[in-house]
Short mmCIF file of C-alpha atoms in Angstrom, two decimals:
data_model
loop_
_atom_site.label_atom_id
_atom_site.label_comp_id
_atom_site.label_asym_id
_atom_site.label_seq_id
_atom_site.Cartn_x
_atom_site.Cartn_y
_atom_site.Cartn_z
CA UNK A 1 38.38 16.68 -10.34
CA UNK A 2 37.45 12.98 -8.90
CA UNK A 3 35.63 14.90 -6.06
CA UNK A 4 33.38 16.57 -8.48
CA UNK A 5 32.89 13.78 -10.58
CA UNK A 6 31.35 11.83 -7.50
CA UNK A 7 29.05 15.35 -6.85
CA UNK A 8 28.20 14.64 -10.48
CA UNK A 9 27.10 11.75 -10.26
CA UNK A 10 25.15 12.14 -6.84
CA UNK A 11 23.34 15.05 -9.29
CA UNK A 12 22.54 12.23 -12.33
CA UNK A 13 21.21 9.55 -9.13
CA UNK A 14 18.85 12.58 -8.53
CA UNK A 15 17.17 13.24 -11.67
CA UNK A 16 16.75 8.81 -11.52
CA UNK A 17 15.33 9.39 -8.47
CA UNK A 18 12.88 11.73 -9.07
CA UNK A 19 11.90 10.39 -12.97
CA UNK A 20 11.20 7.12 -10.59
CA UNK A 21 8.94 8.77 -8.37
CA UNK A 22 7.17 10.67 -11.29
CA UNK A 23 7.01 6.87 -13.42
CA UNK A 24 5.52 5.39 -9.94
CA UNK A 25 3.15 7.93 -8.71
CA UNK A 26 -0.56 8.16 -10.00
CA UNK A 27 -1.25 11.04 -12.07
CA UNK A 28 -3.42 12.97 -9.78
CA UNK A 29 -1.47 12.48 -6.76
CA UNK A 30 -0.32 15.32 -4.93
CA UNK A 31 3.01 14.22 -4.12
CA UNK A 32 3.67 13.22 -7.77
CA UNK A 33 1.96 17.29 -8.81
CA UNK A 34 4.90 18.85 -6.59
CA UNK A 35 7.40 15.90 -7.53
CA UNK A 36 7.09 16.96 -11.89
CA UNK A 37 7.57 20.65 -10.71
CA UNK A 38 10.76 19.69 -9.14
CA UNK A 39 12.40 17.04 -11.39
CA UNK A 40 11.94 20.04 -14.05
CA UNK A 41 13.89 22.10 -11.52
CA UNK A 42 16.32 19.67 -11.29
CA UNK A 43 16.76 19.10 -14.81
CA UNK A 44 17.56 22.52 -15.52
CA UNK A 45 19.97 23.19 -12.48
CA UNK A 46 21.82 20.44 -13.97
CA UNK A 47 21.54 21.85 -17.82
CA UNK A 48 22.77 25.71 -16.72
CA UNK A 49 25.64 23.24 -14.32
CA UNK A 50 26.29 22.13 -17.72
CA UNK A 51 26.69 24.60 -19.85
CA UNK A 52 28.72 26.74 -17.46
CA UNK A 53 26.16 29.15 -15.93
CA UNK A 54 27.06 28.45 -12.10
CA UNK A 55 30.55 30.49 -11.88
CA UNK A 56 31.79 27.86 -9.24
CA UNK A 57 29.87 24.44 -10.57
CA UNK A 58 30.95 22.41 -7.47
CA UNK A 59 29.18 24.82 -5.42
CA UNK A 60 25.91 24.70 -7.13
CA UNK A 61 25.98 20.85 -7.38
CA UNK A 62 26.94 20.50 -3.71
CA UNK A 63 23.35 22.73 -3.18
CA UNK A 64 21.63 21.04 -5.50
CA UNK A 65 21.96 17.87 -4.12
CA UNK A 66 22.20 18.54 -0.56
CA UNK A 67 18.92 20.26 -1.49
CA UNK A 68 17.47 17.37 -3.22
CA UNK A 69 18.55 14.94 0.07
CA UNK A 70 15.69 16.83 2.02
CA UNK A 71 12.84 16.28 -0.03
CA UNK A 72 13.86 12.72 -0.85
CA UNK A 73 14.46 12.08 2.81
CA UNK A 74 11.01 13.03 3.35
CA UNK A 75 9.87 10.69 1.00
CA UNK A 76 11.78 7.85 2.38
CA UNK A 77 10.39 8.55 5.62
CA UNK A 78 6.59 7.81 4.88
CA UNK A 79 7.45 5.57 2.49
CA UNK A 80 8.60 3.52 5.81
CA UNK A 81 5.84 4.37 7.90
CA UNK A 82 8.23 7.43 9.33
CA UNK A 83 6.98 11.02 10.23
CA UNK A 84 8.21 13.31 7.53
CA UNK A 85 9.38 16.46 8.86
CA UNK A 86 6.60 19.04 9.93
CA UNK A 87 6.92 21.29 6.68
CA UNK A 88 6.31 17.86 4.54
CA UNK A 89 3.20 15.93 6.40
CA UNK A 90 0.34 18.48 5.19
CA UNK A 91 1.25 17.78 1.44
CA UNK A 92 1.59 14.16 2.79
CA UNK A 93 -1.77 14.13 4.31
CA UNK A 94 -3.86 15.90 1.96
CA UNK A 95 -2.28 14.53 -1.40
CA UNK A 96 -5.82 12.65 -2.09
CA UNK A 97 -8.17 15.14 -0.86
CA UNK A 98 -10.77 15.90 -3.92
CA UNK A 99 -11.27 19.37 -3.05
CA UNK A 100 -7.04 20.37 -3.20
CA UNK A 101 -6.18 21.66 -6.78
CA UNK A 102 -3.17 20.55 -8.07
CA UNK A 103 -1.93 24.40 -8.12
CA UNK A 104 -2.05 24.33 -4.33
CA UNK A 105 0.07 21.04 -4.01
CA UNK A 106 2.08 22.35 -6.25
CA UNK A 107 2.65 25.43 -4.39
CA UNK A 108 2.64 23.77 -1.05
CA UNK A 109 5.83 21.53 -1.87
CA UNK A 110 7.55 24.21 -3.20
CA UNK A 111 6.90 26.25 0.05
CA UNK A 112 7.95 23.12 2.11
CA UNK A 113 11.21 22.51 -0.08
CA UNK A 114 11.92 26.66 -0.15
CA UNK A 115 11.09 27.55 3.57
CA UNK A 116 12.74 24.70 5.15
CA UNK A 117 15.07 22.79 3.43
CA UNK A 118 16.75 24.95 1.30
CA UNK A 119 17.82 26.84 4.56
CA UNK A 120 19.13 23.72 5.99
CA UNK A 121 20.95 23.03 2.62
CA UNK A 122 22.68 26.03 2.42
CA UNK A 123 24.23 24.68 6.24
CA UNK A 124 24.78 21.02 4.45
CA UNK A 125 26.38 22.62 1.78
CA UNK A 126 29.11 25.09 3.72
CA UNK A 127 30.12 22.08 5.84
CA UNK A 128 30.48 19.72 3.02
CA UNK A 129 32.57 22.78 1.29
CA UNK A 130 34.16 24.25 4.33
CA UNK A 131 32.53 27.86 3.52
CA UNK A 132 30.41 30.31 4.48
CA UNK A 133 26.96 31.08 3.86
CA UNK A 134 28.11 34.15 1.83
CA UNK A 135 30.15 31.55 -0.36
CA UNK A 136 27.15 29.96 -1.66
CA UNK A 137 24.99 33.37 -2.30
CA UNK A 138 25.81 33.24 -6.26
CA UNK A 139 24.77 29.80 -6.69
CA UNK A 140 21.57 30.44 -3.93
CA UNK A 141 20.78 33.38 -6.19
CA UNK A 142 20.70 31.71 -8.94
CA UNK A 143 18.27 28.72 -8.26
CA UNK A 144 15.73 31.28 -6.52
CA UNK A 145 15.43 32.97 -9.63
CA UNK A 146 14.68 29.76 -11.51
CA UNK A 147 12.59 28.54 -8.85
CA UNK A 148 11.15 32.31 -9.41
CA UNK A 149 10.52 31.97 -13.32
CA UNK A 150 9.40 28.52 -12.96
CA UNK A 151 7.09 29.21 -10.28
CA UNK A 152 5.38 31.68 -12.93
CA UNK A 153 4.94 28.94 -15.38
CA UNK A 154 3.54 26.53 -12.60
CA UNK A 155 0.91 29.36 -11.93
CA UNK A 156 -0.30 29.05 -15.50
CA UNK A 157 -0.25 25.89 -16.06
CA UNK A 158 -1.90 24.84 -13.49
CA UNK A 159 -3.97 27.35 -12.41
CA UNK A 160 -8.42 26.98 -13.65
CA UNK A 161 -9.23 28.35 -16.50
CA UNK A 162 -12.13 30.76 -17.19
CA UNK A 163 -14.55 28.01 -17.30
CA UNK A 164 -14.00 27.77 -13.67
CA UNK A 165 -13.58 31.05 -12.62
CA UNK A 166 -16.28 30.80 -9.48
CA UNK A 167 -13.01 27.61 -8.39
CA UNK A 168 -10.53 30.20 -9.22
CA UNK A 169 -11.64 33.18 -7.14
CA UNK A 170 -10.72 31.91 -3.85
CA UNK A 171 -7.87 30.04 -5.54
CA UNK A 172 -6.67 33.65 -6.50
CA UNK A 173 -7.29 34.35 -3.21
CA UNK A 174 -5.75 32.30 -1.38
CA UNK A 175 -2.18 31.76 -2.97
CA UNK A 176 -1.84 35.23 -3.72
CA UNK A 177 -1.39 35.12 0.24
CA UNK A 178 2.21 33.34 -0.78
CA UNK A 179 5.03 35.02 -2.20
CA UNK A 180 8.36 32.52 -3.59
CA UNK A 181 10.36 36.05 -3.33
CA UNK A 182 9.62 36.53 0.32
CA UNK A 183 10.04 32.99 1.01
CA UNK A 184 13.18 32.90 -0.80
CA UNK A 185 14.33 36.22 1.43
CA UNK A 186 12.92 34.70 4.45
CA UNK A 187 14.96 31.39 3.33
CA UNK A 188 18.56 33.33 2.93
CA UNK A 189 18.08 34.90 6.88
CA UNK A 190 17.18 31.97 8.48
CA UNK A 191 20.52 30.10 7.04
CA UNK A 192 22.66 32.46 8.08
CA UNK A 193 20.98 32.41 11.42
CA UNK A 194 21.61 28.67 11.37
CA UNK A 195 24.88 28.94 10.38
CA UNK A 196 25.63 31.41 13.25
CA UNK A 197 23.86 29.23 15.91
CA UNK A 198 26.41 26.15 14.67
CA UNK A 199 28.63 26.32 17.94
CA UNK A 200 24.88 26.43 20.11
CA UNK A 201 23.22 23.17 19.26
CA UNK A 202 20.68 22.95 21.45
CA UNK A 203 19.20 26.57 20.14
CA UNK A 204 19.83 25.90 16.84
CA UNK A 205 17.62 22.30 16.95
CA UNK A 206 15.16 24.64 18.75
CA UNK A 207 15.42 26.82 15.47
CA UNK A 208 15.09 24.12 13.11
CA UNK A 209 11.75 22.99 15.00
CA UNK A 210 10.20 25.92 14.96
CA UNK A 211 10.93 27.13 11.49
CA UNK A 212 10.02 23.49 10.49
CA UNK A 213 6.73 24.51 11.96
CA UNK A 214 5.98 27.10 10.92
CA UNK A 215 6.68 26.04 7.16
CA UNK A 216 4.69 23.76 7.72
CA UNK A 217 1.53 25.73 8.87
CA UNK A 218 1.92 28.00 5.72
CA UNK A 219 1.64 24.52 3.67
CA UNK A 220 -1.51 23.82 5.64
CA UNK A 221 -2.78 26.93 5.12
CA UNK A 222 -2.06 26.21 1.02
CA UNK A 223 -4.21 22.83 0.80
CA UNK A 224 -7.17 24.88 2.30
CA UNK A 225 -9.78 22.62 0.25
CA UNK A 226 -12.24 24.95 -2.10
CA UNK A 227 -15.25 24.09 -3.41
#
């Protein structure tokens, strides 16, 4: 029980973290677009944590906050002058830009935090717990498809209305290109692929890099500025 009290709490210093971010950040900010999307994730991890929807509730918190620890890390990092990891620095860079839509940073974290660190998470999280990756697949499971039904709400929230419709054709366009699902799939096999390579370090850095990469092209590819 004291163990997952202190996992507790490291859950309630996460929501502080993030409503601090979201008090601190201008409106229009990118950072501070993708940061709202995910302190409402947070929130209601830690509501369905709650009210008992996670079948093993030290599981999901471990995730959930080993998840958090990446994005926040990232934050810390340019925050210090640091470079944030690859998947991070396009949101980073662009989060002024006038021609990005706040659907696209949107989208862009949540492709950085889904393709890259949720993968490493899932490793965080089976050597904090001592499991395998197929130990965590319930509570993984479960925060994809909030991520997934979120993600939905995100899209129409966010995205132009008719007004700007000749804005939201190649908006259309473009992030119909992305897919949470497949990133979420893609997500699951490259954990398990980390989690393989554990006893090979020096392939599975060279794994890490290049997914990290890669992640972080997609992201890129996401802040396209439109017209």
């Amino acid at each position: 029980m004291a163990q997952l009290e202190q996992v507790t709490t490291s859950v309630d210093t996460v929501v502080s973290r993030l409503r601090a971010l979201d008090a601190s950040l201008p409106g229009g900010d990118g950072v501070a677009v993708f940061n709202r999307v995910y302190l409402a994730v947070t929130e209601a991890v830690d509501r369905r944590i709650d009210t008992g929807r996670f079948a093993d509730a030290h599981a999901a918190i471990t995730l959930d906050v080993r998840f958090a620890e990446r994005y926040l890390a990232a934050v810390d990092a340019v925050d210090d002058g640091r470079r944030a990891p690859a998947c991070w620095r396009p949101l980073f860079q662009f989060r002024r830009h006038p021609g990005v839509r706040p659907l696209q940073f949107a989208l862009a974290g949540i492709n950085a935090h889904i393709g890259h660190d949720l993968a490493l998470a899932v490793v965080d999280g089976c050597r904090t717990l001592r499991c395998e990756p197929a130990d965590l697949e319930d509570e993984f499971d479960r925060v994809g498809d909030l991520l997934v039904s979120l993600e939905e709400r995100v899209r129409e929230d966010l995205m132009p209305g008719p007004d700007l419709l000749q804005v939201a054709d190649p908006l259309t366009h473009l992030l119909g290109a992305w897919s949470l699902e497949r990133a979420r799939d893609a997500t699951w096999s490259a954990a398990r692929a980390l989690w393989a390579l554990r006893e090979l370090p020096d392939v599975a850095e060279e794994f890490t890099e290049r997914l990290d990469a890669a992640v972080g092209f997609a992201s890129r590819m996401l802040l396209t500025p439109l017209p």
